[in-house]
C-alpha positions in Angstrom: 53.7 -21.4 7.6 52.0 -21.4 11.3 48.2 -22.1 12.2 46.4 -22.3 15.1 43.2 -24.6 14.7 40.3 -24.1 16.6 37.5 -26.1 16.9 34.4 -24.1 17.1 30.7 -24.3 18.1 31.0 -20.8 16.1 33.0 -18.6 14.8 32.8 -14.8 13.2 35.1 -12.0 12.0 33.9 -8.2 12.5 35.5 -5.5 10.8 34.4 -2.2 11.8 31.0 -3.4 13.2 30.3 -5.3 10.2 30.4 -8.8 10.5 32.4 -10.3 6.9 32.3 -13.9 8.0 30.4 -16.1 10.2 30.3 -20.0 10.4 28.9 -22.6 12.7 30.8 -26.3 13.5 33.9 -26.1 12.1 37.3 -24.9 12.2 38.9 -21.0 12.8 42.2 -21.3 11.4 45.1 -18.5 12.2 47.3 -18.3 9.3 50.7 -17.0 9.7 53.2 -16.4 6.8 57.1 -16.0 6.8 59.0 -15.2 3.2 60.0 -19.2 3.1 56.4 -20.6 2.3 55.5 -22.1 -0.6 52.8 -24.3 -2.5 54.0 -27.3 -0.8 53.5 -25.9 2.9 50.1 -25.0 1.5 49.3 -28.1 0.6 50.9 -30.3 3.8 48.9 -27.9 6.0 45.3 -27.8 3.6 45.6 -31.7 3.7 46.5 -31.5 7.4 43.9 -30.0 8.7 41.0 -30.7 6.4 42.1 -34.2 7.7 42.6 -33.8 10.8 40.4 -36.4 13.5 39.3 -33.7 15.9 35.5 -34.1 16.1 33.4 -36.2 17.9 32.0 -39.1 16.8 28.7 -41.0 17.8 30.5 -42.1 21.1 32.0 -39.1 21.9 35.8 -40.0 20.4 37.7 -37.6 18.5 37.7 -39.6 15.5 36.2 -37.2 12.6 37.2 -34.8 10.6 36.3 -31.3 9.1 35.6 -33.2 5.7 33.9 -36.2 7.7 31.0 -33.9 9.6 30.9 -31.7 6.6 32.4 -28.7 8.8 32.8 -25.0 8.0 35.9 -22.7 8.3 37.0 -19.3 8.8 40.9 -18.5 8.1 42.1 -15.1 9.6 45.6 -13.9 8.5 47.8 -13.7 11.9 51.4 -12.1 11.5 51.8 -12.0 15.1 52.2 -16.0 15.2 55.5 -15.8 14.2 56.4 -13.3 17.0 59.9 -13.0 18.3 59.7 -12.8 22.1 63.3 -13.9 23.4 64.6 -10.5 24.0 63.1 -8.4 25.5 59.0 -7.4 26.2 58.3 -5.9 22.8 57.6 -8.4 20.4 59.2 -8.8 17.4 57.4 -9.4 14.1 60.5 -9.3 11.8 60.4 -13.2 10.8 56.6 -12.3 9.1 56.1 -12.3 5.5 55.6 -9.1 4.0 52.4 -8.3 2.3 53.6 -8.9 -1.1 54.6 -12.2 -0.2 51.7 -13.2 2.2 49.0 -12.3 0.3 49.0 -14.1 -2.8 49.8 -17.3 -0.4 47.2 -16.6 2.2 44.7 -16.2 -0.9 46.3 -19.7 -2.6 45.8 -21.1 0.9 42.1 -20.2 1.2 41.5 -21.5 -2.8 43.7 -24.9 -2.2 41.6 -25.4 1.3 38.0 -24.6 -0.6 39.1 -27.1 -2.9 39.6 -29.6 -0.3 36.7 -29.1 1.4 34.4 -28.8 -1.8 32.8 -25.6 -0.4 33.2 -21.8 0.3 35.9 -21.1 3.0 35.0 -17.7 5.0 37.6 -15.3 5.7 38.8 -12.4 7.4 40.3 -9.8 5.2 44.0 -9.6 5.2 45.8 -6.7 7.2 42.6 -5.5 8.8 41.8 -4.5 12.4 39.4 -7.4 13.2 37.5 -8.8 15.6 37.3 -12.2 16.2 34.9 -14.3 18.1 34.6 -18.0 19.3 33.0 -20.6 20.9 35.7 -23.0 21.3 34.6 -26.4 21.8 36.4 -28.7 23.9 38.2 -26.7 24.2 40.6 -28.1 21.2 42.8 -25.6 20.2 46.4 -27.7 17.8 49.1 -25.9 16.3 50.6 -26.8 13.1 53.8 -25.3 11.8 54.4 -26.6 8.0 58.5 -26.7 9.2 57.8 -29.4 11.5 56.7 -32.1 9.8 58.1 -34.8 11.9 
């Protein structure tokens, strides 16, 4: 399991000109899924970022977290982060979960991360053509990948 983390001044997700999420400080999260996630990269990457010291403090130091400033979230559903680009231009998406398979774990990632958080989690909606817009602040842009723990 990929994400890219943003940290936003805002964040929203349109789909067909109607806007389905919309936060303020917080976090967008890219979420991508191959067939080998499970439960445990769910909960390495919730705790991960929820965790995470990325947020200023009173003296202007990275040294909070989503759960310390009491930040929002939007996590979007992103197959292309696992792209293949070695060979040639096309990319290749082959090493993506499936719907089947992502689904019920992008859904068990957004409950396990609500959980964490203590609050609503705002999403995109899985497999749609969306449109996503930021504010990125900083900018701080990390990316985790739950197979690289070390």
């Amino acid at each position: 399991m990929k994400t890219v983390i943003q940290r936003v001044s805002k964040a929203s997700v349109t789909i067909h000109k109607n806007k389905v999420a919309e936060i303020e400080a917080g976090l967008l999260i890219l979420l991508g899924i191959v067939p080998e996630d499970t439960q445990e990269d769910i909960d390495f990457l919730v705790r991960k970022i929820a965790n995470l010291r990325i947020f200023n403090d009173e003296n202007n130091v990275m040294n909070n977290s989503l759960l310390n400033i009491n930040g929002e979230a939007i996590v979007v559903s992103q197959f292309t982060l696992h792209a293949a680009t070695k060979k040639g231009n096309r990319p290749s998406y082959i090493k993506a979960a499936k719907p089947e398979i992502a689904i019920p774990l992008y859904e068990d990632f957004i409950k396990t991360l609500e959980k964490e958080l203590n609050k609503k989690v705002q999403t995109g909606t899985f497999g749609a053509d969306m449109k996503v817009e930021l504010l990125n602040d900083g900018p701080v842009t990390i990316i985790i990948d739950s197979k690289n723990k070390e």
